[in-house]
PDB file of C-alpha atoms in Angstrom:
ATOM      1  CA  MET A1151     -13.127 -16.662  19.435  1.00 43.00           C
ATOM      2  CA  ASN A1152     -15.746 -14.127  19.726  1.00 52.00           C
ATOM      3  CA  LEU A1153     -16.651 -13.185  16.315  1.00 48.00           C
ATOM      4  CA  ASP A1154     -18.325  -9.770  16.819  1.00 49.00           C
ATOM      5  CA  PHE A1155     -19.807  -8.756  13.525  1.00 45.00           C
ATOM      6  CA  THR A1156     -21.397  -5.695  14.760  1.00 49.00           C
ATOM      7  CA  ASN A1157     -18.045  -4.144  15.606  1.00 54.00           C
ATOM      8  CA  PRO A1158     -16.353  -2.526  12.718  1.00 56.00           C
ATOM      9  CA  HIS A1159     -13.061  -2.969  14.406  1.00 52.00           C
ATOM     10  CA  PHE A1160     -13.866  -6.757  13.781  1.00 55.00           C
ATOM     11  CA  VAL A1161     -15.758  -6.129  10.233  1.00 63.00           C
ATOM     12  CA  LEU A1162     -13.004  -3.421   8.498  1.00 69.00           C
ATOM     13  CA  PRO A1163     -10.038  -5.829   8.439  1.00 70.00           C
ATOM     14  CA  TRP A1164     -11.628  -8.958   7.143  1.00 78.00           C
ATOM     15  CA  LEU A1165     -13.385  -6.547   4.849  1.00 82.00           C
ATOM     16  CA  GLY A1166      -9.801  -6.273   3.350  1.00 84.00           C
ATOM     17  CA  VAL A1167      -9.417  -9.992   3.112  1.00 87.00           C
ATOM     18  CA  LEU A1168     -12.351 -10.430   1.391  1.00 91.00           C
ATOM     19  CA  GLY A1169     -11.170  -7.794  -1.172  1.00 92.00           C
ATOM     20  CA  ILE A1170      -7.817 -10.045  -2.001  1.00 93.00           C
ATOM     21  CA  VAL A1171     -10.664 -12.863  -2.522  1.00 94.00           C
ATOM     22  CA  VAL A1172     -12.356 -10.779  -5.145  1.00 96.00           C
ATOM     23  CA  PHE A1173      -9.264  -9.473  -6.959  1.00 96.00           C
ATOM     24  CA  ILE A1174      -8.058 -12.958  -7.326  1.00 95.00           C
ATOM     25  CA  VAL A1175     -11.072 -14.104  -9.109  1.00 96.00           C
ATOM     26  CA  ILE A1176     -11.251 -11.560 -11.548  1.00 96.00           C
ATOM     27  CA  GLU A1177      -7.231 -12.043 -12.133  1.00 94.00           C
ATOM     28  CA  SER A1178      -8.133 -15.469 -12.901  1.00 93.00           C
ATOM     29  CA  VAL A1179     -10.691 -14.276 -15.331  1.00 95.00           C
ATOM     30  CA  VAL A1180      -9.544 -11.317 -17.170  1.00 94.00           C
ATOM     31  CA  PRO A1181      -5.134 -11.041 -16.741  1.00 94.00           C
ATOM     32  CA  GLN A1182      -3.405  -8.336 -17.959  1.00 92.00           C
ATOM     33  CA  ARG A1183      -0.492 -10.676 -18.543  1.00 91.00           C
ATOM     34  CA  GLN A1184       0.935 -14.440 -17.584  1.00 89.00           C
ATOM     35  CA  TRP A1185       2.738 -14.920 -14.518  1.00 86.00           C
ATOM     36  CA  ASN A1186       6.841 -15.836 -14.105  1.00 84.00           C
ATOM     37  CA  MET A1187       6.553 -17.426 -11.131  1.00 83.00           C
ATOM     38  CA  LYS A1188       3.873 -20.419  -9.802  1.00 86.00           C
ATOM     39  CA  ARG A1189       0.929 -18.185  -8.554  1.00 89.00           C
ATOM     40  CA  TRP A1190       1.071 -20.395  -4.881  1.00 89.00           C
ATOM     41  CA  GLN A1191       4.857 -19.408  -4.928  1.00 90.00           C
ATOM     42  CA  HIS A1192       4.346 -16.052  -5.323  1.00 92.00           C
ATOM     43  CA  TRP A1193       1.317 -15.957  -3.019  1.00 94.00           C
ATOM     44  CA  LEU A1194       3.222 -18.028   0.128  1.00 94.00           C
ATOM     45  CA  ILE A1195       6.206 -15.267  -0.442  1.00 94.00           C
ATOM     46  CA  ASN A1196       4.089 -12.428  -0.297  1.00 95.00           C
ATOM     47  CA  PHE A1197       1.110 -13.418   2.280  1.00 94.00           C
ATOM     48  CA  SER A1198       3.981 -14.792   4.515  1.00 94.00           C
ATOM     49  CA  LEU A1199       5.437 -11.097   4.252  1.00 94.00           C
ATOM     50  CA  SER A1200       1.811  -9.768   5.261  1.00 90.00           C
ATOM     51  CA  LEU A1201       1.485 -12.268   8.016  1.00 87.00           C
ATOM     52  CA  CYS A1202       4.719 -10.919   9.723  1.00 84.00           C
ATOM     53  CA  ASN A1203       3.381  -7.119   9.062  1.00 85.00           C
ATOM     54  CA  LEU A1204       0.105  -8.353  10.884  1.00 81.00           C
ATOM     55  CA  ILE A1205       1.709  -9.842  13.961  1.00 78.00           C
ATOM     56  CA  ILE A1206       5.007  -7.658  14.453  1.00 74.00           C
ATOM     57  CA  VAL A1207       3.139  -4.128  13.277  1.00 74.00           C
ATOM     58  CA  ASP A1208      -0.458  -4.117  13.314  1.00 68.00           C
ATOM     59  CA  GLN A1209      -1.770  -5.664  16.473  1.00 70.00           C
ATOM     60  CA  MET A1210       1.317  -3.787  18.256  1.00 74.00           C
ATOM     61  CA  PHE A1211       0.742  -0.459  17.522  1.00 69.00           C
ATOM     62  CA  VAL A1212      -2.789  -0.892  18.069  1.00 67.00           C
ATOM     63  CA  SER A1213      -2.335  -2.711  21.644  1.00 72.00           C
ATOM     64  CA  LEU A1214       0.627   0.362  21.832  1.00 70.00           C
ATOM     65  CA  ILE A1215      -1.778   2.964  21.923  1.00 65.00           C
ATOM     66  CA  THR A1216      -4.768   1.017  23.332  1.00 66.00           C
ATOM     67  CA  TYR A1217      -3.224   0.379  26.438  1.00 69.00           C
ATOM     68  CA  THR A1218      -0.194   3.219  26.698  1.00 69.00           C
ATOM     69  CA  ASN A1219       0.377   6.972  26.451  1.00 70.00           C
ATOM     70  CA  ILE A1220       3.299   6.647  24.654  1.00 63.00           C
ATOM     71  CA  LEU A1221       2.151   9.053  22.044  1.00 60.00           C
ATOM     72  CA  GLU A1222       0.293  10.909  24.037  1.00 65.00           C
ATOM     73  CA  PRO A1223       1.673  14.612  23.229  1.00 65.00           C
ATOM     74  CA  PHE A1224       0.643  14.073  19.703  1.00 61.00           C
ATOM     75  CA  SER A1225      -2.947  14.353  20.853  1.00 61.00           C
ATOM     76  CA  ARG A1226      -2.515  17.731  22.165  1.00 69.00           C
ATOM     77  CA  PHE A1227      -3.539  19.318  18.795  1.00 74.00           C
ATOM     78  CA  ASP A1228      -6.482  17.336  18.356  1.00 78.00           C
ATOM     79  CA  LEU A1229      -7.068  19.418  15.387  1.00 83.00           C
ATOM     80  CA  TYR A1230     -10.890  18.090  14.686  1.00 87.00           C
ATOM     81  CA  GLY A1231     -11.545  19.314  18.031  1.00 83.00           C
ATOM     82  CA  ARG A1232     -10.823  22.799  17.650  1.00 85.00           C
ATOM     83  CA  LEU A1233     -12.548  22.941  14.246  1.00 87.00           C
ATOM     84  CA  GLU A1234     -15.526  20.914  15.913  1.00 89.00           C
ATOM     85  CA  LEU A1235     -16.070  18.437  12.540  1.00 88.00           C
ATOM     86  CA  ASN A1236     -18.861  16.335  12.501  1.00 90.00           C
ATOM     87  CA  THR A1237     -18.456  12.904  11.285  1.00 90.00           C
ATOM     88  CA  PHE A1238     -18.984  13.053   7.908  1.00 93.00           C
ATOM     89  CA  TRP A1239     -16.062  15.931   7.409  1.00 93.00           C
ATOM     90  CA  ARG A1240     -13.763  13.872  10.057  1.00 93.00           C
ATOM     91  CA  ILE A1241     -14.141  11.008   7.974  1.00 94.00           C
ATOM     92  CA  THR A1242     -13.336  12.831   4.736  1.00 95.00           C
ATOM     93  CA  LEU A1243     -10.552  14.880   5.951  1.00 95.00           C
ATOM     94  CA  THR A1244      -8.811  11.303   7.331  1.00 95.00           C
ATOM     95  CA  ILE A1245      -8.967   9.778   3.859  1.00 96.00           C
ATOM     96  CA  VAL A1246      -7.555  12.987   2.061  1.00 97.00           C
ATOM     97  CA  LEU A1247      -5.016  13.956   4.640  1.00 95.00           C
ATOM     98  CA  PHE A1248      -3.623  10.299   5.550  1.00 95.00           C
ATOM     99  CA  ASP A1249      -3.471   9.831   1.648  1.00 97.00           C
ATOM    100  CA  LEU A1250      -1.630  12.646   1.506  1.00 97.00           C
ATOM    101  CA  LEU A1251       1.168  11.432   4.285  1.00 95.00           C
ATOM    102  CA  MET A1252       1.276   7.947   2.516  1.00 96.00           C
ATOM    103  CA  TYR A1253       2.283   9.547  -0.730  1.00 98.00           C
ATOM    104  CA  VAL A1254       4.959  11.889   0.895  1.00 97.00           C
ATOM    105  CA  TRP A1255       6.133   8.931   2.853  1.00 97.00           C
ATOM    106  CA  HIS A1256       6.311   7.351  -0.862  1.00 98.00           C
ATOM    107  CA  ARG A1257       8.449   9.087  -2.212  1.00 98.00           C
ATOM    108  CA  MET A1258      10.445   9.558   0.865  1.00 98.00           C
ATOM    109  CA  ASN A1259      11.185   5.894   0.424  1.00 98.00           C
ATOM    110  CA  HIS A1260      12.551   6.589  -2.664  1.00 98.00           C
ATOM    111  CA  ARG A1261      14.831   9.060  -1.938  1.00 97.00           C
ATOM    112  CA  ILE A1262      16.423   8.344   1.378  1.00 97.00           C
ATOM    113  CA  PRO A1263      18.822   5.456   1.022  1.00 96.00           C
ATOM    114  CA  LEU A1264      18.107   3.762   4.397  1.00 96.00           C
ATOM    115  CA  LEU A1265      14.214   3.870   3.579  1.00 97.00           C
ATOM    116  CA  TRP A1266      14.961   2.370   0.386  1.00 97.00           C
ATOM    117  CA  ARG A1267      16.625  -0.544   1.792  1.00 96.00           C
ATOM    118  CA  PHE A1268      13.388  -1.654   3.362  1.00 97.00           C
ATOM    119  CA  HIS A1269      10.804  -0.402   0.382  1.00 98.00           C
ATOM    120  CA  ARG A1270      13.207  -2.281  -2.453  1.00 97.00           C
ATOM    121  CA  VAL A1271      11.784  -5.392  -1.065  1.00 97.00           C
ATOM    122  CA  HIS A1272       8.560  -4.238  -2.081  1.00 97.00           C
ATOM    123  CA  HIS A1273       9.836  -3.416  -5.521  1.00 97.00           C
ATOM    124  CA  THR A1274      11.779  -6.813  -5.901  1.00 97.00           C
ATOM    125  CA  ASP A1275       8.676  -8.391  -7.431  1.00 95.00           C
ATOM    126  CA  ILE A1276       8.927  -9.540 -10.850  1.00 94.00           C
ATOM    127  CA  ASP A1277       5.281 -10.376 -11.033  1.00 94.00           C
ATOM    128  CA  LEU A1278       2.653  -8.005 -10.032  1.00 95.00           C
ATOM    129  CA  ASP A1279      -0.764  -9.059  -8.763  1.00 96.00           C
ATOM    130  CA  VAL A1280      -3.258  -8.621  -5.905  1.00 96.00           C
ATOM    131  CA  SER A1281      -0.425 -10.775  -3.524  1.00 96.00           C
ATOM    132  CA  SER A1282       1.966  -7.989  -4.531  1.00 96.00           C
ATOM    133  CA  ALA A1283      -0.100  -5.715  -1.893  1.00 95.00           C
ATOM    134  CA  SER A1284       1.337  -7.372   0.989  1.00 93.00           C
ATOM    135  CA  ARG A1285       4.679  -7.286  -0.444  1.00 96.00           C
ATOM    136  CA  PHE A1286       6.231  -4.932   2.637  1.00 96.00           C
ATOM    137  CA  HIS A1287       9.096  -5.821   5.023  1.00 95.00           C
ATOM    138  CA  PHE A1288       8.002  -5.445   8.501  1.00 92.00           C
ATOM    139  CA  GLY A1289      10.723  -2.585   9.066  1.00 93.00           C
ATOM    140  CA  GLU A1290       9.034  -0.196   6.703  1.00 95.00           C
ATOM    141  CA  THR A1291       5.505  -0.857   8.313  1.00 91.00           C
ATOM    142  CA  THR A1292       6.855  -0.272  11.532  1.00 88.00           C
ATOM    143  CA  MET A1293       8.193   3.342  10.772  1.00 90.00           C
ATOM    144  CA  ALA A1294       4.784   3.824   8.291  1.00 91.00           C
ATOM    145  CA  ALA A1295       2.654   3.052  11.489  1.00 86.00           C
ATOM    146  CA  VAL A1296       4.601   5.587  13.546  1.00 84.00           C
ATOM    147  CA  LEU A1297       3.895   8.103  11.115  1.00 88.00           C
ATOM    148  CA  THR A1298       0.062   6.953  10.594  1.00 87.00           C
ATOM    149  CA  TYR A1299      -0.976   6.965  14.603  1.00 81.00           C
ATOM    150  CA  SER A1300       1.286  10.176  15.082  1.00 83.00           C
ATOM    151  CA  LEU A1301      -0.840  11.626  12.396  1.00 87.00           C
ATOM    152  CA  MET A1302      -3.979  10.283  14.073  1.00 85.00           C
ATOM    153  CA  LEU A1303      -3.243  11.627  17.696  1.00 81.00           C
ATOM    154  CA  SER A1304      -2.362  14.662  15.958  1.00 84.00           C
ATOM    155  CA  LEU A1305      -5.796  15.704  14.054  1.00 89.00           C
ATOM    156  CA  GLY A1306      -7.883  14.167  16.834  1.00 87.00           C
ATOM    157  CA  ALA A1307      -8.738  11.199  14.744  1.00 88.00           C
ATOM    158  CA  THR A1308     -10.426   7.935  16.845  1.00 85.00           C
ATOM    159  CA  LEU A1309      -8.903   4.582  15.575  1.00 81.00           C
ATOM    160  CA  LEU A1310     -12.592   3.413  13.756  1.00 86.00           C
ATOM    161  CA  GLU A1311     -11.727   6.647  11.649  1.00 90.00           C
ATOM    162  CA  VAL A1312      -8.078   5.238  10.891  1.00 87.00           C
ATOM    163  CA  ARG A1313      -9.949   1.959  10.130  1.00 87.00           C
ATOM    164  CA  ILE A1314     -12.009   3.617   7.857  1.00 91.00           C
ATOM    165  CA  PHE A1315      -8.882   5.064   6.146  1.00 93.00           C
ATOM    166  CA  LYS A1316      -7.304   1.680   6.205  1.00 90.00           C
ATOM    167  CA  LEU A1317      -9.672  -0.052   4.307  1.00 91.00           C
ATOM    168  CA  PHE A1318      -9.599   2.553   1.452  1.00 94.00           C
ATOM    169  CA  PHE A1319      -6.012   2.268   1.229  1.00 94.00           C
ATOM    170  CA  VAL A1320      -5.934  -1.717   1.418  1.00 93.00           C
ATOM    171  CA  ILE A1321      -8.564  -2.160  -1.350  1.00 95.00           C
ATOM    172  CA  MET A1322      -7.123   0.723  -3.331  1.00 96.00           C
ATOM    173  CA  THR A1323      -3.585  -1.070  -2.934  1.00 96.00           C
ATOM    174  CA  GLU A1324      -5.274  -4.299  -3.858  1.00 96.00           C
ATOM    175  CA  PHE A1325      -6.774  -3.158  -7.271  1.00 96.00           C
ATOM    176  CA  GLN A1326      -3.839  -0.869  -8.385  1.00 96.00           C
ATOM    177  CA  HIS A1327      -1.697  -4.380  -7.832  1.00 97.00           C
ATOM    178  CA  SER A1328      -3.794  -6.511  -9.645  1.00 96.00           C
ATOM    179  CA  ASN A1329      -3.361  -8.259 -12.594  1.00 96.00           C
ATOM    180  CA  ILE A1330      -6.528  -7.558 -14.162  1.00 95.00           C
ATOM    181  CA  ARG A1331      -7.250  -6.134 -17.709  1.00 92.00           C
ATOM    182  CA  LEU A1332      -9.915  -2.933 -17.443  1.00 92.00           C
ATOM    183  CA  HIS A1333     -11.908  -1.956 -20.945  1.00 89.00           C
ATOM    184  CA  PRO A1334     -10.124   1.470 -21.643  1.00 87.00           C
ATOM    185  CA  THR A1335     -12.958   3.502 -21.361  1.00 90.00           C
ATOM    186  CA  ILE A1336     -13.364   2.253 -17.260  1.00 91.00           C
ATOM    187  CA  GLU A1337      -9.762   2.749 -16.994  1.00 90.00           C
ATOM    188  CA  ARG A1338      -9.677   6.434 -18.075  1.00 89.00           C
ATOM    189  CA  TRP A1339     -12.580   7.187 -15.813  1.00 93.00           C
ATOM    190  CA  VAL A1340     -10.995   5.867 -13.085  1.00 93.00           C
ATOM    191  CA  TRP A1341      -7.696   7.869 -13.298  1.00 92.00           C
ATOM    192  CA  MET A1342      -9.351  10.767 -13.070  1.00 92.00           C
ATOM    193  CA  ILE A1343      -9.481  10.651  -9.503  1.00 95.00           C
ATOM    194  CA  PHE A1344      -8.184   7.310  -7.969  1.00 96.00           C
ATOM    195  CA  VAL A1345      -5.032   5.101  -9.317  1.00 96.00           C
ATOM    196  CA  PRO A1346      -5.726   2.118 -11.236  1.00 95.00           C
ATOM    197  CA  PRO A1347      -3.663  -0.666 -11.898  1.00 96.00           C
ATOM    198  CA  ALA A1348      -2.329   0.702 -15.343  1.00 95.00           C
ATOM    199  CA  MET A1349      -0.660   3.709 -13.269  1.00 96.00           C
ATOM    200  CA  HIS A1350       0.897   2.167 -11.107  1.00 97.00           C
ATOM    201  CA  ARG A1351       2.152  -0.686 -12.918  1.00 97.00           C
ATOM    202  CA  VAL A1352       4.408   1.982 -14.452  1.00 97.00           C
ATOM    203  CA  HIS A1353       5.827   2.637 -10.924  1.00 98.00           C
ATOM    204  CA  HIS A1354       7.110  -1.116 -10.579  1.00 97.00           C
ATOM    205  CA  SER A1355       8.784  -0.792 -13.794  1.00 97.00           C
ATOM    206  CA  ASP A1356      12.550  -1.605 -13.912  1.00 96.00           C
ATOM    207  CA  ILE A1357      13.487   1.601 -15.442  1.00 96.00           C
ATOM    208  CA  GLN A1358      14.258   3.818 -12.655  1.00 95.00           C
ATOM    209  CA  LYS A1359      12.699   6.981 -13.852  1.00 95.00           C
ATOM    210  CA  GLU A1360       9.422   5.044 -14.046  1.00 97.00           C
ATOM    211  CA  THR A1361      10.287   3.252 -11.201  1.00 97.00           C
ATOM    212  CA  ASP A1362      10.458   7.022  -9.473  1.00 97.00           C
ATOM    213  CA  SER A1363       7.108   7.946 -10.413  1.00 97.00           C
ATOM    214  CA  ASN A1364       3.330   7.076  -9.530  1.00 98.00           C
ATOM    215  CA  TYR A1365       3.697   7.309  -6.087  1.00 98.00           C
ATOM    216  CA  GLY A1366      -0.137   7.917  -5.335  1.00 97.00           C
ATOM    217  CA  ALA A1367      -2.130   5.009  -3.433  1.00 95.00           C
ATOM    218  CA  ILE A1368      -5.741   6.001  -3.208  1.00 97.00           C
ATOM    219  CA  PHE A1369      -6.042   9.389  -5.390  1.00 97.00           C
ATOM    220  CA  SER A1370      -4.323  10.133  -8.578  1.00 96.00           C
ATOM    221  CA  PHE A1371      -4.105  13.607  -8.248  1.00 96.00           C
ATOM    222  CA  TRP A1372      -1.015  14.180  -5.903  1.00 97.00           C
ATOM    223  CA  ASP A1373       1.273  12.972  -8.412  1.00 98.00           C
ATOM    224  CA  ARG A1374      -0.441  15.193 -10.952  1.00 96.00           C
ATOM    225  CA  MET A1375      -0.047  18.143  -8.397  1.00 97.00           C
ATOM    226  CA  PHE A1376       3.237  17.621  -7.986  1.00 97.00           C
ATOM    227  CA  GLY A1377       4.919  16.503 -11.011  1.00 97.00           C
ATOM    228  CA  THR A1378       5.353  12.786 -10.293  1.00 98.00           C
ATOM    229  CA  PHE A1379       3.093  11.627 -12.592  1.00 97.00           C
ATOM    230  CA  CYS A1380       3.725   9.021 -15.658  1.00 96.00           C
ATOM    231  CA  ARG A1381       2.033   7.177 -18.002  1.00 94.00           C
ATOM    232  CA  VAL A1382       2.864   4.341 -20.316  1.00 93.00           C
ATOM    233  CA  ASP A1383       0.264   3.489 -22.777  1.00 90.00           C
ATOM    234  CA  ASP A1384       2.290   0.358 -24.002  1.00 92.00           C
ATOM    235  CA  GLN A1385       1.338  -1.430 -20.746  1.00 90.00           C
ATOM    236  CA  ASP A1386       2.788  -4.655 -22.259  1.00 90.00           C
ATOM    237  CA  ARG A1387       6.464  -3.557 -22.385  1.00 93.00           C
ATOM    238  CA  ILE A1388       6.864  -2.901 -18.665  1.00 95.00           C
ATOM    239  CA  VAL A1389       9.062  -5.380 -17.259  1.00 96.00           C
ATOM    240  CA  PHE A1390       8.355  -5.499 -13.133  1.00 96.00           C
ATOM    241  CA  GLY A1391      11.206  -5.583 -10.415  1.00 95.00           C
ATOM    242  CA  LEU A1392      14.330  -4.159 -10.040  1.00 96.00           C
ATOM    243  CA  LYS A1393      17.407  -4.836 -12.578  1.00 94.00           C
ATOM    244  CA  GLU A1394      19.719  -6.216 -10.160  1.00 92.00           C
ATOM    245  CA  TYR A1395      17.126  -8.679  -8.644  1.00 93.00           C
ATOM    246  CA  LYS A1396      15.631 -10.628 -11.491  1.00 89.00           C
ATOM    247  CA  ASP A1397      16.747 -13.820 -10.161  1.00 88.00           C
ATOM    248  CA  PRO A1398      14.126 -15.734  -8.279  1.00 84.00           C
ATOM    249  CA  GLN A1399      16.927 -17.607  -5.525  1.00 86.00           C
ATOM    250  CA  GLN A1400      17.407 -14.214  -4.481  1.00 87.00           C
ATOM    251  CA  LEU A1401      13.803 -13.422  -4.149  1.00 91.00           C
ATOM    252  CA  THR A1402      13.428 -16.388  -1.371  1.00 93.00           C
ATOM    253  CA  LEU A1403      10.985 -15.396   2.304  1.00 93.00           C
ATOM    254  CA  TRP A1404      14.406 -15.443   4.308  1.00 94.00           C
ATOM    255  CA  LYS A1405      16.363 -13.249   1.824  1.00 94.00           C
ATOM    256  CA  LEU A1406      13.847 -10.713   1.568  1.00 96.00           C
ATOM    257  CA  LEU A1407      13.518 -10.261   5.343  1.00 94.00           C
ATOM    258  CA  THR A1408      17.242 -10.138   5.457  1.00 95.00           C
ATOM    259  CA  LEU A1409      17.694  -7.891   2.034  1.00 95.00           C
ATOM    260  CA  PRO A1410      17.890  -4.476   4.249  1.00 95.00           C
ATOM    261  CA  PHE A1411      20.685  -5.356   6.322  1.00 93.00           C
ATOM    262  CA  ARG A1412      22.476  -6.503   3.113  1.00 85.00           C
ATOM    263  CA  LYS A1413      24.662  -4.526   0.373  1.00 74.00           C
TER     264      LYS A1413
END
């Protein structure tokens, strides 16, 4: 195996793995609340789903756009090329526009019944920690990848620029799902621009009006702009999961993989 630490395509995904390790350590030192499940059981389920996504989705789509021209029609727009943007603006716009896309996509997953069938796998988690950021069905991740790489080609963004966005996205997703207790002052400052754990915990509440709020991934201002922001100061009263999926026996790896195809 060739470990090329000068290649950003190799280094950037491993920084996401490093983020998981860092947040696991922080969770162990300053947890927000106690876990319902044993941590190793929780990790086994969530990271197994992540492995499915890595094998089935991520590598498949990188290979698809690298070795085929199946998405070539989208590249004709080439917005960045038409605007003659420099590297700074290309990366900045990629992060902002892709985060907006993820906000819209997230709302669609809650509004469209077919998409919700897949997305509810993520919301069945009765604990919330850094591993929850990996708890996505490969069907949902596949559809999101189609949108992501279509937008990439439409903008004229490079694979490296998208990987830089994905690093920010992954680190922020790990952070907001982490079971860590932040100092209130730090959290208030983070909340002004980014999505802190306290904001995203509301999204994982089993109360539907709270579940259908706080869709942002990196930036918190999308929810303010589009009227989906919800604040809960009493974090300890939030109950995670979905009311119809509270039994851990319903939440095994196999049952989660088959959940979108069952009533």
